[in-house]
mmCIF file of C-alpha atoms and ligand atoms in Angstrom:
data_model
loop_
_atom_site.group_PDB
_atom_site.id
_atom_site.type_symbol
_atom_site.label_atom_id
_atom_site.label_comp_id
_atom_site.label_asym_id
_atom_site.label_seq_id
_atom_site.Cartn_x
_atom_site.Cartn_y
_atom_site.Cartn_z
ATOM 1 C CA UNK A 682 -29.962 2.366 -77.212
ATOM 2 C CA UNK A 683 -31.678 2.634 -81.043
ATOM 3 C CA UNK A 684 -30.322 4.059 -83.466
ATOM 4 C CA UNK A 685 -32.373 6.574 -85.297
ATOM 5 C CA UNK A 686 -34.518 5.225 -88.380
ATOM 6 C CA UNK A 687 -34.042 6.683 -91.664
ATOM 7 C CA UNK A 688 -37.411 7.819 -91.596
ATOM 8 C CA UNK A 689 -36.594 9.337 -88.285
ATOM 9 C CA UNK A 690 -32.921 10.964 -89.518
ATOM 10 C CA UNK A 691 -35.384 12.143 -92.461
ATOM 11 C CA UNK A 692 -37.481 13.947 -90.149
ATOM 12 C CA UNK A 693 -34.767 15.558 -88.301
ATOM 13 C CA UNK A 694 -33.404 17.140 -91.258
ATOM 14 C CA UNK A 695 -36.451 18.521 -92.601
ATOM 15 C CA UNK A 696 -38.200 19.582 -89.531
ATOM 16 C CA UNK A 697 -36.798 23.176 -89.701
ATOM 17 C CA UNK A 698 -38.360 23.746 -92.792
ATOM 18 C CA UNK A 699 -41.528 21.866 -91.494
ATOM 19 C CA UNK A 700 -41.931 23.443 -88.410
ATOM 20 C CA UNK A 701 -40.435 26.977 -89.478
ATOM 21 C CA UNK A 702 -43.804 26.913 -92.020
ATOM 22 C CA UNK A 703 -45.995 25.363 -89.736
ATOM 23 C CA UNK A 704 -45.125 28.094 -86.527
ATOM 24 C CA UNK A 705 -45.466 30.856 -88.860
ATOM 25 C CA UNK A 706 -43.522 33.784 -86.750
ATOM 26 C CA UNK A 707 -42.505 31.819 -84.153
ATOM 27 C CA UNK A 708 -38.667 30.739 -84.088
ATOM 28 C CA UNK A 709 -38.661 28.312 -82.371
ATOM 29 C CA UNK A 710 -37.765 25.042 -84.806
ATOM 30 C CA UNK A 711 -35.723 21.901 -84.903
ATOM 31 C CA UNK A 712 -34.932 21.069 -81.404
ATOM 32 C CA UNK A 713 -37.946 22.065 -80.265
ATOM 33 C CA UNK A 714 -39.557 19.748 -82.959
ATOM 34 C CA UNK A 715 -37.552 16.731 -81.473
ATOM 35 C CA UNK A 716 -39.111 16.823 -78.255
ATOM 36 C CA UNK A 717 -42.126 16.149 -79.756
ATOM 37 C CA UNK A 718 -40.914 13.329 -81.916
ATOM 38 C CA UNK A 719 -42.860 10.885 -80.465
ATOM 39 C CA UNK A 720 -42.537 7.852 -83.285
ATOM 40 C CA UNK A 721 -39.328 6.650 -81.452
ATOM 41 C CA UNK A 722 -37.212 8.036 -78.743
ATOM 42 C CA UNK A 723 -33.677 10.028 -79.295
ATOM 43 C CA UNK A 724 -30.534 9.676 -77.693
ATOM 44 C CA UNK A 725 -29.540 13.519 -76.605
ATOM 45 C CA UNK A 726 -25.919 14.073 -75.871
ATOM 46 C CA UNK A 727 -24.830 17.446 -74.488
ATOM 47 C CA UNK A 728 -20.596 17.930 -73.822
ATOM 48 C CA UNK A 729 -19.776 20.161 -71.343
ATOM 49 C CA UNK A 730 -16.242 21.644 -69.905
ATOM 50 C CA UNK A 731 -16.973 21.523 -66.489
ATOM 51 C CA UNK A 732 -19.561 20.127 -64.289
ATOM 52 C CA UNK A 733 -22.670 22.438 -64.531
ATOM 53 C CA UNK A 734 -21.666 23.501 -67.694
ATOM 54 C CA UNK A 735 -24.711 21.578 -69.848
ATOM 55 C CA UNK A 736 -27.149 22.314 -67.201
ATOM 56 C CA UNK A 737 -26.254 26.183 -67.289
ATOM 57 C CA UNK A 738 -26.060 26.387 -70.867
ATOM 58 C CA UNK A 739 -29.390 24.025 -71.918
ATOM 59 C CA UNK A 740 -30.982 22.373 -69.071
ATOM 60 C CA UNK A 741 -33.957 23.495 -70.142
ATOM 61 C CA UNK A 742 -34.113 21.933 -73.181
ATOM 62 C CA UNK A 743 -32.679 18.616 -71.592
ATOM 63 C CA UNK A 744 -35.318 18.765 -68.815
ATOM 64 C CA UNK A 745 -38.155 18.657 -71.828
ATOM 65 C CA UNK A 746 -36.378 16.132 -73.599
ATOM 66 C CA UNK A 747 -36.036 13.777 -70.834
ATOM 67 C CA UNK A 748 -39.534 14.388 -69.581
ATOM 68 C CA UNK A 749 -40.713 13.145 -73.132
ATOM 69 C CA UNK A 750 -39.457 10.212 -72.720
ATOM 70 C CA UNK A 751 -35.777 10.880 -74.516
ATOM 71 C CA UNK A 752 -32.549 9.404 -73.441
ATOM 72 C CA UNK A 753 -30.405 12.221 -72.542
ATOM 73 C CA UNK A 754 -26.859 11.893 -71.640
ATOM 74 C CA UNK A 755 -24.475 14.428 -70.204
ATOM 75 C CA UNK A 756 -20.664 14.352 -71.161
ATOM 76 C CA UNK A 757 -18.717 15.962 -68.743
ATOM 77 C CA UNK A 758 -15.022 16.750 -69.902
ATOM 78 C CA UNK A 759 -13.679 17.283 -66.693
ATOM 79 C CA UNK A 760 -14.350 16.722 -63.009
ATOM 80 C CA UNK A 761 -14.018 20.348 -61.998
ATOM 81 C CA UNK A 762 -10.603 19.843 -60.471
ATOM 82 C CA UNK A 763 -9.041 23.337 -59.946
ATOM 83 C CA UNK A 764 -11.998 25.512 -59.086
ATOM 84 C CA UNK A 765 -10.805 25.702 -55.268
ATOM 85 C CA UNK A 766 -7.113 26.691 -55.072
ATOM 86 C CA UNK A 767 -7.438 25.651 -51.208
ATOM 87 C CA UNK A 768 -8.627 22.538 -52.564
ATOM 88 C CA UNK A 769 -6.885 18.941 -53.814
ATOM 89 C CA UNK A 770 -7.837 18.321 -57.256
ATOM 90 C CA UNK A 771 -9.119 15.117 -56.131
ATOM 91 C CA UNK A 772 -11.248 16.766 -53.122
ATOM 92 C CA UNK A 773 -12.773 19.298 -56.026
ATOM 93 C CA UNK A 774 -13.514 16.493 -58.353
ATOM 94 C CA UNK A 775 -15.023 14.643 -55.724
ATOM 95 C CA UNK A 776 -17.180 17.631 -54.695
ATOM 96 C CA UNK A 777 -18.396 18.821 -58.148
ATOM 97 C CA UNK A 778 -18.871 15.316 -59.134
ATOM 98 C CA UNK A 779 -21.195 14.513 -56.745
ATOM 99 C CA UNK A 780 -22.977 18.156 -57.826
ATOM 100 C CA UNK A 781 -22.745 16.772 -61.153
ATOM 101 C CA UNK A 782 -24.573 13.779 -60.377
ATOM 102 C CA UNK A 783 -27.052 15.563 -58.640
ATOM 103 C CA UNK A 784 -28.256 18.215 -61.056
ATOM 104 C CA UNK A 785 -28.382 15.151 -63.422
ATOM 105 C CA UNK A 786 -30.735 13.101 -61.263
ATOM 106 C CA UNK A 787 -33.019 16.759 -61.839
ATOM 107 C CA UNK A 788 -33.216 16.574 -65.110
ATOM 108 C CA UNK A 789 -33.503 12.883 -65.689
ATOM 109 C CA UNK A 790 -30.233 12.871 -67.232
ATOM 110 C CA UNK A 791 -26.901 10.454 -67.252
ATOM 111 C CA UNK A 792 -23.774 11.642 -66.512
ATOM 112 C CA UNK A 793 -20.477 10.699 -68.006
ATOM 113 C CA UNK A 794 -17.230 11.881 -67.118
ATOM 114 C CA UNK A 795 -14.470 12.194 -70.481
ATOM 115 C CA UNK A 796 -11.656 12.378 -68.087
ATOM 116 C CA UNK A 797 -9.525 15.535 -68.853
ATOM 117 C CA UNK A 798 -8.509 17.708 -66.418
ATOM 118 C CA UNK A 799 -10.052 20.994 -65.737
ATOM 119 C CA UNK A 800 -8.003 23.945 -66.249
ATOM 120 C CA UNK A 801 -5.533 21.836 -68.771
ATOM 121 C CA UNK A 802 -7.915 20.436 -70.958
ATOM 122 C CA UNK A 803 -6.130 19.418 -74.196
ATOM 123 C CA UNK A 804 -7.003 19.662 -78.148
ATOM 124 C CA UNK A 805 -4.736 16.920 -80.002
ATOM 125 C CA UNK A 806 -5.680 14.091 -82.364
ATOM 126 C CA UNK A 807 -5.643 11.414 -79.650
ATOM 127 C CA UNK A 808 -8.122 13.661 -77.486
ATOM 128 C CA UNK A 809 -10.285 13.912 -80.906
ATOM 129 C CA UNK A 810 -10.296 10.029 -81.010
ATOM 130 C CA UNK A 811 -11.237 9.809 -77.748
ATOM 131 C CA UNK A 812 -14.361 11.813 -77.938
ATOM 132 C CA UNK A 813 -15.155 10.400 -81.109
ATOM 133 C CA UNK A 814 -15.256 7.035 -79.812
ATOM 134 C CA UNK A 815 -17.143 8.052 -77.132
ATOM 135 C CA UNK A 816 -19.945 9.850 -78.716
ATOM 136 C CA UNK A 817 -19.624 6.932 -81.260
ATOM 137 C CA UNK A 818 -20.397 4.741 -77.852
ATOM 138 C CA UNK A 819 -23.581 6.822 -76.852
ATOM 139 C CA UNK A 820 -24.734 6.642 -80.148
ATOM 140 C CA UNK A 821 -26.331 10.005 -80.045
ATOM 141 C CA UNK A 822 -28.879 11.499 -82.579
ATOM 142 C CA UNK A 823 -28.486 14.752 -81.632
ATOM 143 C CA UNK A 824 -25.786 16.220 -79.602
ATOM 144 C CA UNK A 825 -24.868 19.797 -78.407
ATOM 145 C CA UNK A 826 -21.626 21.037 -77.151
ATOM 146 C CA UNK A 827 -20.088 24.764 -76.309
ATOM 147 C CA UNK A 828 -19.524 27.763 -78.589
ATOM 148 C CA UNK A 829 -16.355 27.432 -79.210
ATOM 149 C CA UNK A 830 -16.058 31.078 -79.704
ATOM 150 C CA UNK A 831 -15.176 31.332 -76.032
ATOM 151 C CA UNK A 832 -12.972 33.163 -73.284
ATOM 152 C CA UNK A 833 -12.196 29.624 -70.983
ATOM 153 C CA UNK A 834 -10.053 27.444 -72.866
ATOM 154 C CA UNK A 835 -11.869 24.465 -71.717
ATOM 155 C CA UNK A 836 -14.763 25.530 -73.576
ATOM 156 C CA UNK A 837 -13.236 25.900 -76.416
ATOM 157 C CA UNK A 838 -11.114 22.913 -76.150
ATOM 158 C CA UNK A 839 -14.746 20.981 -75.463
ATOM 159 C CA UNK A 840 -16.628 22.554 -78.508
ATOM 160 C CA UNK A 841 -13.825 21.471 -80.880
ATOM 161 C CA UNK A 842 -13.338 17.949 -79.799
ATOM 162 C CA UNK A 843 -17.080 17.504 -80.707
ATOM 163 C CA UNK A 844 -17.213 19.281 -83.574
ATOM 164 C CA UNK A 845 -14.247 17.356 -84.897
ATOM 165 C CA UNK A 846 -15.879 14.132 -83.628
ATOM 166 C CA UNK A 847 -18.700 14.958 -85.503
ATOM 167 C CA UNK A 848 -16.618 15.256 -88.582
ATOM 168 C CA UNK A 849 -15.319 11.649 -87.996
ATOM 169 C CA UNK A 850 -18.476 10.537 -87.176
ATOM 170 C CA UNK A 851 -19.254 11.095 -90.728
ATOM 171 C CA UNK A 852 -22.284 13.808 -89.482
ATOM 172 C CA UNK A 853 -23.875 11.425 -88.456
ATOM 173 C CA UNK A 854 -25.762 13.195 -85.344
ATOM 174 C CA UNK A 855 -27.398 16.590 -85.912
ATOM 175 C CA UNK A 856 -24.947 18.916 -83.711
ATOM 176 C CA UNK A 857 -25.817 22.005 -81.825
ATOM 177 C CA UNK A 858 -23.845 24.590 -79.834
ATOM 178 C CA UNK A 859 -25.275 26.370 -76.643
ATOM 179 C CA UNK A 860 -24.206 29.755 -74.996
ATOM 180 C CA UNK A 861 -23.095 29.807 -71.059
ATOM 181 C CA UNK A 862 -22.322 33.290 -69.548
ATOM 182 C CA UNK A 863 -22.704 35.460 -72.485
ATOM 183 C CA UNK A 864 -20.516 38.312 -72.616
ATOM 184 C CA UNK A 865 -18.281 37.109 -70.090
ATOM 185 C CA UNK A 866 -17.450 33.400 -71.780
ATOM 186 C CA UNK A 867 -19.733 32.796 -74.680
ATOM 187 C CA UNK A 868 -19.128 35.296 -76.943
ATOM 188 C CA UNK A 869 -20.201 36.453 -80.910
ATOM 189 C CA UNK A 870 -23.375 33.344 -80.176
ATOM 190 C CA UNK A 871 -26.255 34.296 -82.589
ATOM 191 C CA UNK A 872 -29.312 31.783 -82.216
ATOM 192 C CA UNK A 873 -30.494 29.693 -84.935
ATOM 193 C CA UNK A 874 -33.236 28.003 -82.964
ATOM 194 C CA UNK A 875 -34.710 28.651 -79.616
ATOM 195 C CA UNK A 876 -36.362 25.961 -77.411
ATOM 196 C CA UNK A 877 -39.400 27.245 -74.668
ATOM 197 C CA UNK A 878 -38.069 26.458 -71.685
ATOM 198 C CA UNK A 879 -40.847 28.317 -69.597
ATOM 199 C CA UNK A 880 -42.401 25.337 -68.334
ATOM 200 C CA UNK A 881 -39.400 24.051 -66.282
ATOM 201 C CA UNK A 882 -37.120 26.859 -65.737
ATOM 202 C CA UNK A 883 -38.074 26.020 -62.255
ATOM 203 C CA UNK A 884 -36.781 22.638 -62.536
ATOM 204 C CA UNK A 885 -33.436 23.885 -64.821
ATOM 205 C CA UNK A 886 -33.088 26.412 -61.836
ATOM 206 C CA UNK A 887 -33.076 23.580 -59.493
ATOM 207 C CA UNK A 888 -30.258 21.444 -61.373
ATOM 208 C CA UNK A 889 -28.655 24.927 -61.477
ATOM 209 C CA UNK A 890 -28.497 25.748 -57.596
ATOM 210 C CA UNK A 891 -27.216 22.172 -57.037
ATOM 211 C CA UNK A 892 -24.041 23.011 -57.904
ATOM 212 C CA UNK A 893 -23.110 24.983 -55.105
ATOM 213 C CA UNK A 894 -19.172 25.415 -55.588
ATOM 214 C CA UNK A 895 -19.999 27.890 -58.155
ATOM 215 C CA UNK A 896 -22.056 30.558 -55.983
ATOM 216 C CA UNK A 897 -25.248 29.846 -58.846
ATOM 217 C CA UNK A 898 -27.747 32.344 -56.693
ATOM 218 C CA UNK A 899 -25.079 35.044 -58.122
ATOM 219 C CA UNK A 900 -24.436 33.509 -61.473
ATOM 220 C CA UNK A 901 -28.495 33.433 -61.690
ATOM 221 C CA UNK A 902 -29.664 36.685 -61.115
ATOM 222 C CA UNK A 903 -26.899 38.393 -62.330
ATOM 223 C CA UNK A 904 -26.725 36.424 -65.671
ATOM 224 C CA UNK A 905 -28.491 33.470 -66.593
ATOM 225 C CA UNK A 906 -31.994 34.570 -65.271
ATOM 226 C CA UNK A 907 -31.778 37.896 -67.917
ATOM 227 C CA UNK A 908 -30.444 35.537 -70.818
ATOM 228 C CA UNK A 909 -33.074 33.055 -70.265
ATOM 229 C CA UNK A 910 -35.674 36.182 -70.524
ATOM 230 C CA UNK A 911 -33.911 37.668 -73.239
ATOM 231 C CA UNK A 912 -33.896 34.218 -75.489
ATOM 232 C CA UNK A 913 -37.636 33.963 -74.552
ATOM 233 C CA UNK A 914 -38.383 37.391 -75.966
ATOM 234 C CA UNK A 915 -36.523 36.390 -79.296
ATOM 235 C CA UNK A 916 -38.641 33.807 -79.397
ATOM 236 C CA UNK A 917 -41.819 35.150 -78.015
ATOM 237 C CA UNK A 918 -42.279 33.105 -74.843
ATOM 238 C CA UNK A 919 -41.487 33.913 -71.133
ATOM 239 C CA UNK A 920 -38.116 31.828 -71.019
ATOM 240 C CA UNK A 921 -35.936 30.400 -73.766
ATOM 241 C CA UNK A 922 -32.901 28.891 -74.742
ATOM 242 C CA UNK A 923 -30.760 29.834 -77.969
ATOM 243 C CA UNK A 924 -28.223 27.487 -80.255
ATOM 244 C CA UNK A 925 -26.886 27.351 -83.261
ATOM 245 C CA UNK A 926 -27.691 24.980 -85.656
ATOM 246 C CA UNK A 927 -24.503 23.896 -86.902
ATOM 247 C CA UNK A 928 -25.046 22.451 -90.520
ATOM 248 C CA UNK A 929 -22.783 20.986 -93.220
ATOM 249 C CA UNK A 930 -24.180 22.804 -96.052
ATOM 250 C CA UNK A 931 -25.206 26.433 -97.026
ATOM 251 C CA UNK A 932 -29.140 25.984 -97.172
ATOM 252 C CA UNK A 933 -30.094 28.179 -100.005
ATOM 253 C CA UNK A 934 -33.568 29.873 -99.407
ATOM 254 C CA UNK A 935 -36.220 29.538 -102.125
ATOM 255 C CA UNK A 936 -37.981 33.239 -103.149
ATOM 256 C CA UNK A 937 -41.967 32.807 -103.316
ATOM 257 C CA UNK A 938 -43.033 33.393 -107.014
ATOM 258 C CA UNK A 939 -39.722 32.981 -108.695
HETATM 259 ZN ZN1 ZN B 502 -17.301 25.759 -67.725
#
């Protein structure tokens, strides 16, 4: 895998600004803009709690990516172990990995399991070295991870390893967080950017319904269909997906004509 250029890490900064101007009204910005960055190729890591977790929350986005050409990986902190009480843990991981696996063949992505334990997921200092040396392995440009504003505990647990990794990492990947089952899980999640995901919410839809331990017609229509509309109308397309922009310094906004 390449590491991004300076030019390139250049770009990434600045493309907010750049594409914010160039857009006009629209709101969509930086992610979007790196899908079109086609002067090299990014590595795309998204960390999820739980199988189906990155392709709920922005397999939209990772469907465009990958279709561009981008190398998109998905971390997966647990194998799903304890969503079946009349289940083994090792029959569940087995099942959702294979799911996993699956949805990830969809959207052209690679999956990677962190090894935790769903439902017991831990936050300590040797659990942030551990995801910081394997993001540091990936060698991501950009990766996204859970809100960590959150009501499972293995989302939270998830976003703050990788924010904390990020820290260690020196900030050296741009680092975004993504919304699954707002209102329910996600919660207090304002966008900073929205991506257009209108031209494969089919295919995200598909990656979605693979995982069929976790009833997705239901989880569709009663959630995830409405926030995908409601992100588009934000940003002023059919279908949409919101993060947050997570960024080391305040940007200070410059006032025309002062
Ligand atoms: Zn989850």
């Amino acid at each position: 895998m390449k590491k991004a250029t300076a030019p390139r890490r250049e770009f990434l900064k600045n493309t907010t600004i750049a594409f914010g101007m160039a857009t006009n009204f629209s709101a969509i910005q930086n992610l979007e803009a790196g899908i079109r960055a086609d002067s090299s190729k990014l590595t795309i890591a998204c960390v999820g709690a739980h199988p189906g977790d990155p392709e709920f929350g922005c397999g939209g986005t990772m469907a465009r990516y990958s279709t561009a050409g981008h190398h998109v990986v998905f971390v997966y902190l647990t194998r799903g172990e304890a969503f079946d009480p009349a289940k083994s843990a090792s029959e569940s991981a087995t099942l959702r990995t294979r799911e996993a696996e699956k949805s990830c063949g969809v959207l052209g992505a690679t999956p990677i399991f962190a090894g935790q334990v769903d439902g017991a997921t831990i936050l300590s200092r040797s659990k942030e070295d551990e995801m910081a040396k394997l993001l540091e392995s990936i060698r991501p440009d950009i990766v996204l991870t859970h809100w960590p504003i959150d009501s499972h505990p293995d989302h939270q647990v998830a976003g703050l390893l990788t924010m904390t990794a990020w820290i260690k990492s020196g900030k050296k990947f741009e680092l975004y967080f993504y919304e699954v089952n707002t209102g329910s899980e996600t919660m207090a999640f304002t966008p900073s950017e929205w991506v257009d995901i209108t031209s494969v919410r089919e295919k995200k839809k598909s990656a979605m319904f693979g995982h069929q331990t976790q009833s997705p017609e239901k989880l569709y229509d009663t959630l995830f269909k409405t926030m995908e509309g409601f992100r588009g109308f934000e940003a002023g397309v059919e279908a949409a997906e919101g993060f947050v922009h997570f960024r080391s310094k305040t940007i200070v906004a410059s006032i025309q004509g002062t």
